[in-house]
Amino acid sequence: MKTVSLISQLIIPLFILFTILYGWARKVRVYDCFVSGAKGGVGVVVRVFPYLLAIFVAVKAFQASGAFEFAQGLLRGLLGVFHVPIDVVPIALIKPLSGSASLGVFTNIVKTNGPDSLASLISAVIMGSAETTFYVLAVYLGAVGIKRTRYLVPVCFFADLVGIIIAISIVKFFFHLG
Amino acid sequence: MNTVWILLMVASVLFSFLNGGLDAFTKSIFEGAKSAVEVSLFLLGIVSLWLGITKVIEDSGLIHRLSGFFQYFVRRLFKNIPPEHPAITSITLNFLANLFGLGNAATPLGIKAMQDLKALHPDGETITFEMMLFIVVNTASIQLIPFTVIGILADYGSKDPSAIVLPTLLATFLSALFALGLLFAVRRVLK
């Protein structure tokens, strides 16, 4: 683990160092070049902002209103049938919606169930293998002003669902628990 | 996205009302607005930073030397993009950043990739298949090692926190394959 995390710490600094030195060797005005590229950032963020706002407001409201708990309740019944710990329900629901919230939920699951429990292992795999889909959609579509998304959203939604089922099955297979 | 948003908002108001806490709804939308501003400020910094770095990569010609294998893979996946188009490079860089779990670099590079994809169809407001393909691969979150998750497991005294690496990789890989398969299948059906 030590070497792996060391490598991951080194990637960004080395990559930036290499880029700068390479540009310098190629007689590129690195500083001016960097600044002219960075200038584009403001426009991008301004364009993305209203989309981000819409999705953040909706997700926060959904959580605060109790609608989220209701959806959890529905899923609990279903998961009980397949001997999946009910504690993984919140993570499965929150991961596609919000990155920071899912991290909080995950930490809480590990704290209450213990790090080596089935619930924690399943949640860990879901955390690593699922993406905050709606955030990605809002940011990437917003950045280029796409209005008609054809069949993208249903595909992402269904793929997320299957992804979570895959994660649960794999953990059950690997750790022979439950 | 329209349907998703309407569903989320209407369900929220309805449930707040049923639970007798309409003020909770009002409070939560302001909180949501606040975190949108916070995230945007954060994005402003890192997006500009990485756009600056990518410009240096482009102008110095480093781009042509980077990541030969992945570029090959990306070219095969995105057959309709001309091989020398900048979109190939930004998509490759975004995939690499995701792979190494560099979320902060992946988002800005992904935005750049979307803009490059858009440049192929400048006046459309309808999504292209290539954009869908790119987003689907991104939402499958292909990541080699989930550092944050391992860190949390280790913090709470797990016996073997890195035991989840292999299952996570397998789960990511399988769900990415499924998502791609689904996207191609839907395209075929709708054609």
CSV table of C-alpha atoms in Angstrom, one decimal:
chain,number,residue,atom,x,y,z
A,1,MET,CA,0.0,0.0,0.0
A,2,LYS,CA,2.8,2.4,0.9
A,3,THR,CA,4.4,2.4,-2.5
A,4,VAL,CA,1.0,2.7,-4.2
A,5,SER,CA,0.0,5.8,-2.3
A,6,LEU,CA,3.5,7.2,-2.8
A,7,ILE,CA,3.1,6.8,-6.6
A,8,SER,CA,-0.3,8.5,-6.5
A,9,GLN,CA,1.2,11.4,-4.5
A,10,LEU,CA,3.9,11.8,-7.1
A,11,ILE,CA,1.8,11.7,-10.2
A,12,ILE,CA,0.6,15.3,-10.3
A,13,PRO,CA,3.8,17.1,-9.2
A,14,LEU,CA,5.9,15.1,-11.6
A,15,PHE,CA,3.4,15.5,-14.4
A,16,ILE,CA,3.3,19.3,-14.0
A,17,LEU,CA,7.1,19.5,-13.6
A,18,PHE,CA,7.6,17.5,-16.8
A,19,THR,CA,5.0,19.5,-18.7
A,20,ILE,CA,6.7,22.8,-17.8
A,21,LEU,CA,10.2,21.5,-18.6
A,22,TYR,CA,9.1,20.0,-21.8
A,23,GLY,CA,7.5,23.3,-22.9
A,24,TRP,CA,10.6,25.2,-21.9
A,25,ALA,CA,12.8,22.9,-23.9
A,26,ARG,CA,10.5,23.4,-26.9
A,27,LYS,CA,10.9,27.2,-26.5
A,28,VAL,CA,7.2,27.7,-25.6
A,29,ARG,CA,6.5,30.8,-23.5
A,30,VAL,CA,5.2,28.6,-20.7
A,31,TYR,CA,3.9,31.3,-18.4
A,32,ASP,CA,2.0,33.2,-21.1
A,33,CYS,CA,0.7,29.9,-22.5
A,34,PHE,CA,-0.6,28.8,-19.0
A,35,VAL,CA,-2.3,32.1,-18.4
A,36,SER,CA,-4.0,32.2,-21.8
A,37,GLY,CA,-5.3,28.6,-21.2
A,38,ALA,CA,-6.5,29.4,-17.7
A,39,LYS,CA,-8.4,32.4,-19.0
A,40,GLY,CA,-11.0,30.0,-20.4
A,41,GLY,CA,-11.8,28.6,-16.9
A,42,VAL,CA,-14.0,31.5,-15.9
A,43,GLY,CA,-16.3,31.1,-18.9
A,44,VAL,CA,-16.7,27.4,-18.3
A,45,VAL,CA,-17.6,27.8,-14.7
A,46,VAL,CA,-20.0,30.6,-15.4
A,47,ARG,CA,-21.7,28.5,-18.0
A,48,VAL,CA,-21.9,25.5,-15.7
A,49,PHE,CA,-23.1,27.3,-12.6
A,50,PRO,CA,-26.9,27.4,-13.3
A,51,TYR,CA,-26.9,23.7,-14.0
A,52,LEU,CA,-25.0,23.0,-10.9
A,53,LEU,CA,-27.4,25.2,-8.9
A,54,ALA,CA,-30.4,23.3,-10.2
A,55,ILE,CA,-29.1,19.9,-9.4
A,56,PHE,CA,-27.7,20.9,-5.9
A,57,VAL,CA,-31.0,22.6,-4.9
A,58,ALA,CA,-33.1,19.6,-6.0
A,59,VAL,CA,-30.8,17.0,-4.3
A,60,LYS,CA,-30.7,19.0,-1.0
A,61,ALA,CA,-34.4,19.4,-1.0
A,62,PHE,CA,-35.0,15.7,-1.8
A,63,GLN,CA,-32.8,14.7,1.2
A,64,ALA,CA,-34.3,17.3,3.6
A,65,SER,CA,-38.0,16.6,2.7
A,66,GLY,CA,-38.0,13.0,3.8
A,67,ALA,CA,-38.6,11.8,0.3
A,68,PHE,CA,-35.1,10.2,0.4
A,69,GLU,CA,-36.0,8.2,3.5
A,70,PHE,CA,-39.2,7.1,1.8
A,71,ALA,CA,-37.3,5.8,-1.2
A,72,GLN,CA,-34.9,4.0,1.3
A,73,GLY,CA,-37.8,2.3,2.9
A,74,LEU,CA,-39.0,1.0,-0.4
A,75,LEU,CA,-35.6,-0.4,-1.3
A,76,ARG,CA,-35.2,-2.0,2.2
A,77,GLY,CA,-38.0,-4.4,1.6
A,78,LEU,CA,-36.6,-5.4,-1.7
A,79,LEU,CA,-33.0,-6.0,-0.5
A,80,GLY,CA,-34.1,-8.0,2.5
A,81,VAL,CA,-35.3,-10.7,0.1
A,82,PHE,CA,-31.8,-11.1,-1.3
A,83,HIS,CA,-30.1,-11.1,2.1
A,84,VAL,CA,-28.3,-7.8,1.5
A,85,PRO,CA,-27.7,-5.7,4.7
A,86,ILE,CA,-30.2,-2.9,4.8
A,87,ASP,CA,-27.4,-0.5,5.8
A,88,VAL,CA,-26.1,-0.3,2.2
A,89,VAL,CA,-29.4,1.3,1.0
A,90,PRO,CA,-28.5,4.9,1.8
A,91,ILE,CA,-25.1,4.6,0.0
A,92,ALA,CA,-26.7,3.0,-3.1
A,93,LEU,CA,-29.2,5.9,-3.2
A,94,ILE,CA,-26.9,8.8,-2.4
A,95,LYS,CA,-23.8,7.9,-4.4
A,96,PRO,CA,-25.3,8.9,-7.8
A,97,LEU,CA,-26.6,12.2,-6.4
A,98,SER,CA,-23.8,13.7,-4.3
A,99,GLY,CA,-20.1,13.0,-3.7
A,100,SER,CA,-19.6,14.7,-0.4
A,101,ALA,CA,-22.9,13.4,1.1
A,102,SER,CA,-22.0,9.8,0.0
A,103,LEU,CA,-18.6,10.1,1.7
A,104,GLY,CA,-20.4,11.1,5.0
A,105,VAL,CA,-22.8,8.2,4.6
A,106,PHE,CA,-20.0,5.8,4.0
A,107,THR,CA,-18.0,6.9,7.0
A,108,ASN,CA,-21.1,6.5,9.1
A,109,ILE,CA,-21.7,2.9,7.8
A,110,VAL,CA,-18.1,2.0,8.6
A,111,LYS,CA,-18.4,3.5,12.1
A,112,THR,CA,-21.7,1.8,13.0
A,113,ASN,CA,-21.0,-1.6,11.4
A,114,GLY,CA,-17.3,-2.0,11.8
A,115,PRO,CA,-14.8,-1.9,8.9
A,116,ASP,CA,-14.9,-5.6,8.2
A,117,SER,CA,-18.7,-6.1,8.1
A,118,LEU,CA,-20.5,-7.0,5.0
A,119,ALA,CA,-22.3,-3.7,4.9
A,120,SER,CA,-19.0,-1.8,5.0
A,121,LEU,CA,-17.4,-3.9,2.3
A,122,ILE,CA,-20.3,-3.6,0.0
A,123,SER,CA,-20.5,0.2,0.6
A,124,ALA,CA,-16.7,0.5,0.0
A,125,VAL,CA,-17.0,-1.2,-3.4
A,126,ILE,CA,-20.1,0.9,-4.3
A,127,MET,CA,-18.1,4.0,-3.4
A,128,GLY,CA,-15.2,3.0,-5.6
A,129,SER,CA,-17.2,1.7,-8.6
A,130,ALA,CA,-20.1,4.1,-8.9
A,131,GLU,CA,-19.9,7.8,-9.9
A,132,THR,CA,-21.9,10.8,-8.9
A,133,THR,CA,-23.8,10.5,-12.1
A,134,PHE,CA,-26.1,13.5,-11.8
A,135,TYR,CA,-23.2,15.8,-10.9
A,136,VAL,CA,-21.3,14.6,-13.9
A,137,LEU,CA,-24.4,15.0,-16.2
A,138,ALA,CA,-25.1,18.5,-14.9
A,139,VAL,CA,-21.5,19.7,-15.3
A,140,TYR,CA,-20.6,18.1,-18.6
A,141,LEU,CA,-23.9,18.9,-20.3
A,142,GLY,CA,-24.0,22.4,-18.9
A,143,ALA,CA,-20.5,23.1,-20.1
A,144,VAL,CA,-21.6,22.8,-23.8
A,145,GLY,CA,-25.2,23.9,-23.4
A,146,ILE,CA,-26.8,20.6,-24.5
A,147,LYS,CA,-30.6,20.7,-24.1
A,148,ARG,CA,-31.8,17.5,-25.7
A,149,THR,CA,-30.1,14.5,-24.2
A,150,ARG,CA,-31.9,11.7,-26.1
A,151,TYR,CA,-31.6,8.4,-24.3
A,152,LEU,CA,-28.5,9.3,-22.2
A,153,VAL,CA,-30.2,9.8,-18.8
A,154,PRO,CA,-32.2,6.6,-18.8
A,155,VAL,CA,-29.1,4.7,-19.9
A,156,CYS,CA,-27.0,6.2,-17.1
A,157,PHE,CA,-29.8,5.6,-14.5
A,158,PHE,CA,-30.2,1.9,-15.5
A,159,ALA,CA,-26.4,1.4,-15.7
A,160,ASP,CA,-26.1,2.8,-12.1
A,161,LEU,CA,-28.7,0.4,-10.9
A,162,VAL,CA,-27.0,-2.6,-12.5
A,163,GLY,CA,-23.6,-1.4,-11.3
A,164,ILE,CA,-24.9,-1.5,-7.7
A,165,ILE,CA,-26.2,-5.0,-8.1
A,166,ILE,CA,-22.9,-6.0,-9.6
A,167,ALA,CA,-21.0,-4.5,-6.7
A,168,ILE,CA,-23.2,-6.3,-4.1
A,169,SER,CA,-22.8,-9.7,-6.0
A,170,ILE,CA,-19.1,-9.4,-6.3
A,171,VAL,CA,-18.6,-8.6,-2.6
A,172,LYS,CA,-20.8,-11.5,-1.6
A,173,PHE,CA,-18.8,-13.8,-3.9
A,174,PHE,CA,-15.3,-12.5,-2.8
A,175,PHE,CA,-15.9,-12.5,0.9
A,176,HIS,CA,-18.3,-15.4,1.3
A,177,LEU,CA,-20.3,-13.4,3.9
A,178,GLY,CA,-24.0,-13.2,4.6
B,1,MET,CA,-32.7,15.8,-17.0
B,2,ASN,CA,-36.0,17.7,-17.2
B,3,THR,CA,-38.0,14.7,-15.9
B,4,VAL,CA,-35.4,14.0,-13.2
B,5,TRP,CA,-35.5,17.6,-12.0
B,6,ILE,CA,-39.2,17.8,-11.9
B,7,LEU,CA,-39.5,14.5,-10.1
B,8,LEU,CA,-37.0,15.5,-7.4
B,9,MET,CA,-38.5,19.0,-6.8
B,10,VAL,CA,-42.2,17.9,-6.8
B,11,ALA,CA,-41.4,14.9,-4.5
B,12,SER,CA,-39.5,17.2,-2.2
B,13,VAL,CA,-42.3,19.7,-1.8
B,14,LEU,CA,-44.9,16.9,-1.4
B,15,PHE,CA,-42.9,15.0,1.2
B,16,SER,CA,-42.1,18.2,3.2
B,17,PHE,CA,-45.8,19.0,3.3
B,18,LEU,CA,-46.7,15.4,4.4
B,19,ASN,CA,-44.1,15.5,7.1
B,20,GLY,CA,-45.3,18.8,8.2
B,21,GLY,CA,-42.0,20.6,7.5
B,22,LEU,CA,-42.4,22.9,4.6
B,23,ASP,CA,-39.9,25.2,6.2
B,24,ALA,CA,-37.4,22.4,5.9
B,25,PHE,CA,-37.9,22.5,2.1
B,26,THR,CA,-37.3,26.3,2.0
B,27,LYS,CA,-34.2,25.9,4.2
B,28,SER,CA,-32.8,23.1,2.1
B,29,ILE,CA,-33.1,25.0,-1.2
B,30,PHE,CA,-31.0,27.9,0.2
B,31,GLU,CA,-28.5,25.4,1.5
B,32,GLY,CA,-28.4,23.8,-1.9
B,33,ALA,CA,-27.8,27.2,-3.6
B,34,LYS,CA,-25.0,27.9,-1.1
B,35,SER,CA,-23.2,24.6,-1.8
B,36,ALA,CA,-23.6,25.2,-5.6
B,37,VAL,CA,-21.7,28.5,-5.1
B,38,GLU,CA,-19.0,26.8,-3.0
B,39,VAL,CA,-18.5,24.0,-5.5
B,40,SER,CA,-18.4,26.5,-8.4
B,41,LEU,CA,-15.7,28.6,-6.7
B,42,PHE,CA,-13.7,25.4,-6.1
B,43,LEU,CA,-14.3,24.4,-9.8
B,44,LEU,CA,-13.2,27.9,-11.0
B,45,GLY,CA,-9.8,27.4,-9.4
B,46,ILE,CA,-9.1,23.9,-10.6
B,47,VAL,CA,-10.7,24.2,-14.0
B,48,SER,CA,-8.6,27.3,-14.8
B,49,LEU,CA,-5.5,25.6,-13.4
B,50,TRP,CA,-5.9,22.5,-15.6
B,51,LEU,CA,-6.9,24.4,-18.7
B,52,GLY,CA,-3.7,26.4,-18.2
B,53,ILE,CA,-1.6,23.2,-17.9
B,54,THR,CA,-3.4,21.5,-20.9
B,55,LYS,CA,-2.6,24.6,-23.1
B,56,VAL,CA,1.1,24.1,-22.3
B,57,ILE,CA,0.7,20.4,-23.2
B,58,GLU,CA,-0.9,21.3,-26.5
B,59,ASP,CA,1.4,24.2,-27.5
B,60,SER,CA,4.6,22.3,-26.7
B,61,GLY,CA,3.5,19.3,-28.8
B,62,LEU,CA,3.8,17.1,-25.7
B,63,ILE,CA,0.3,15.9,-26.5
B,64,HIS,CA,1.6,13.8,-29.4
B,65,ARG,CA,3.9,11.9,-27.2
B,66,LEU,CA,1.5,11.3,-24.3
B,67,SER,CA,-0.3,8.0,-23.7
B,68,GLY,CA,0.1,6.2,-27.0
B,69,PHE,CA,-1.8,3.1,-25.9
B,70,PHE,CA,-4.8,4.9,-24.5
B,71,GLN,CA,-4.9,7.1,-27.5
B,72,TYR,CA,-5.2,4.0,-29.6
B,73,PHE,CA,-8.0,2.7,-27.4
B,74,VAL,CA,-9.8,6.0,-27.4
B,75,ARG,CA,-9.5,6.1,-31.2
B,76,ARG,CA,-11.0,2.7,-31.5
B,77,LEU,CA,-13.9,3.5,-29.2
B,78,PHE,CA,-14.7,6.9,-30.8
B,79,LYS,CA,-14.5,5.8,-34.4
B,80,ASN,CA,-16.3,8.9,-35.8
B,81,ILE,CA,-13.9,11.4,-34.5
B,82,PRO,CA,-11.0,12.3,-36.9
B,83,PRO,CA,-7.8,10.7,-35.4
B,84,GLU,CA,-6.0,14.0,-35.2
B,85,HIS,CA,-8.9,16.0,-33.6
B,86,PRO,CA,-8.1,17.6,-30.2
B,87,ALA,CA,-11.1,15.7,-28.7
B,88,ILE,CA,-9.1,12.5,-28.8
B,89,THR,CA,-6.4,14.0,-26.6
B,90,SER,CA,-8.7,15.6,-24.1
B,91,ILE,CA,-10.8,12.4,-23.8
B,92,THR,CA,-7.5,10.4,-23.3
B,93,LEU,CA,-6.3,12.7,-20.6
B,94,ASN,CA,-9.7,12.6,-18.9
B,95,PHE,CA,-9.7,8.8,-18.9
B,96,LEU,CA,-6.2,8.7,-17.5
B,97,ALA,CA,-7.0,11.2,-14.7
B,98,ASN,CA,-10.0,9.1,-13.8
B,99,LEU,CA,-8.0,5.9,-13.8
B,100,PHE,CA,-5.5,7.3,-11.3
B,101,GLY,CA,-8.3,8.7,-9.2
B,102,LEU,CA,-7.4,12.3,-9.8
B,103,GLY,CA,-11.0,13.6,-9.7
B,104,ASN,CA,-9.8,17.2,-9.4
B,105,ALA,CA,-8.0,16.9,-12.7
B,106,ALA,CA,-10.6,14.6,-14.4
B,107,THR,CA,-13.5,17.1,-14.3
B,108,PRO,CA,-11.8,20.0,-16.0
B,109,LEU,CA,-10.3,17.7,-18.6
B,110,GLY,CA,-13.7,16.2,-19.1
B,111,ILE,CA,-15.2,19.7,-19.6
B,112,LYS,CA,-12.6,20.3,-22.2
B,113,ALA,CA,-13.3,17.0,-23.9
B,114,MET,CA,-17.0,18.0,-24.1
B,115,GLN,CA,-16.1,21.3,-25.7
B,116,ASP,CA,-13.9,19.6,-28.2
B,117,LEU,CA,-16.7,17.1,-29.0
B,118,LYS,CA,-19.1,20.0,-29.3
B,119,ALA,CA,-16.7,21.7,-31.8
B,120,LEU,CA,-17.4,18.8,-34.2
B,121,HIS,CA,-21.1,19.8,-34.2
B,122,PRO,CA,-21.0,23.5,-33.3
B,123,ASP,CA,-24.6,24.5,-33.7
B,124,GLY,CA,-26.5,21.5,-32.2
B,125,GLU,CA,-28.3,21.6,-28.9
B,126,THR,CA,-28.9,17.9,-29.2
B,127,ILE,CA,-26.4,15.5,-27.7
B,128,THR,CA,-24.2,13.5,-30.1
B,129,PHE,CA,-23.6,9.8,-29.7
B,130,GLU,CA,-19.9,10.5,-29.0
B,131,MET,CA,-20.8,12.8,-26.1
B,132,MET,CA,-23.1,10.1,-24.7
B,133,LEU,CA,-20.3,7.6,-25.1
B,134,PHE,CA,-17.9,9.9,-23.3
B,135,ILE,CA,-20.3,10.6,-20.4
B,136,VAL,CA,-21.3,6.9,-20.0
B,137,VAL,CA,-17.6,5.9,-19.6
B,138,ASN,CA,-17.2,8.7,-17.1
B,139,THR,CA,-20.1,7.8,-15.0
B,140,ALA,CA,-18.8,4.2,-14.8
B,141,SER,CA,-15.9,5.7,-12.8
B,142,ILE,CA,-13.0,3.6,-13.9
B,143,GLN,CA,-10.5,3.9,-11.1
B,144,LEU,CA,-7.5,1.7,-10.3
B,145,ILE,CA,-7.2,2.3,-6.6
B,146,PRO,CA,-9.9,4.0,-4.4
B,147,PHE,CA,-7.6,5.8,-2.0
B,148,THR,CA,-10.2,7.7,0.0
B,149,VAL,CA,-12.3,4.6,0.7
B,150,ILE,CA,-9.2,2.5,1.7
B,151,GLY,CA,-8.2,5.4,4.0
B,152,ILE,CA,-11.5,5.5,5.8
B,153,LEU,CA,-11.5,1.7,6.2
B,154,ALA,CA,-8.0,1.8,7.6
B,155,ASP,CA,-8.9,4.7,10.0
B,156,TYR,CA,-11.6,2.6,11.6
B,157,GLY,CA,-9.2,-0.4,12.1
B,158,SER,CA,-9.9,-2.7,9.2
B,159,LYS,CA,-7.9,-5.9,9.2
B,160,ASP,CA,-7.0,-5.5,5.5
B,161,PRO,CA,-8.3,-2.3,4.0
B,162,SER,CA,-6.8,-3.0,0.6
B,163,ALA,CA,-8.7,-6.2,0.2
B,164,ILE,CA,-11.4,-4.2,-1.5
B,165,VAL,CA,-9.2,-3.1,-4.3
B,166,LEU,CA,-9.7,-6.2,-6.5
B,167,PRO,CA,-13.5,-6.5,-6.0
B,168,THR,CA,-13.8,-2.7,-6.7
B,169,LEU,CA,-11.7,-3.0,-9.9
B,170,LEU,CA,-13.8,-6.0,-11.0
B,171,ALA,CA,-17.1,-4.2,-10.2
B,172,THR,CA,-16.0,-1.0,-12.0
B,173,PHE,CA,-14.9,-2.9,-15.0
B,174,LEU,CA,-18.0,-5.0,-15.3
B,175,SER,CA,-20.4,-2.1,-14.7
B,176,ALA,CA,-18.4,0.0,-17.3
B,177,LEU,CA,-18.8,-2.9,-19.8
B,178,PHE,CA,-22.5,-3.2,-19.0
B,179,ALA,CA,-23.0,0.6,-19.4
B,180,LEU,CA,-21.2,0.6,-22.8
B,181,GLY,CA,-23.1,-2.4,-24.0
B,182,LEU,CA,-26.4,-0.9,-23.0
B,183,LEU,CA,-25.6,2.4,-24.8
B,184,PHE,CA,-24.7,0.6,-28.0
B,185,ALA,CA,-27.7,-1.7,-27.7
B,186,VAL,CA,-30.1,1.2,-27.3
B,187,ARG,CA,-28.6,2.9,-30.3
B,188,ARG,CA,-29.0,-0.2,-32.4
B,189,VAL,CA,-32.7,-0.6,-31.2
B,190,LEU,CA,-33.6,3.0,-31.9
B,191,LYS,CA,-32.0,3.1,-35.3
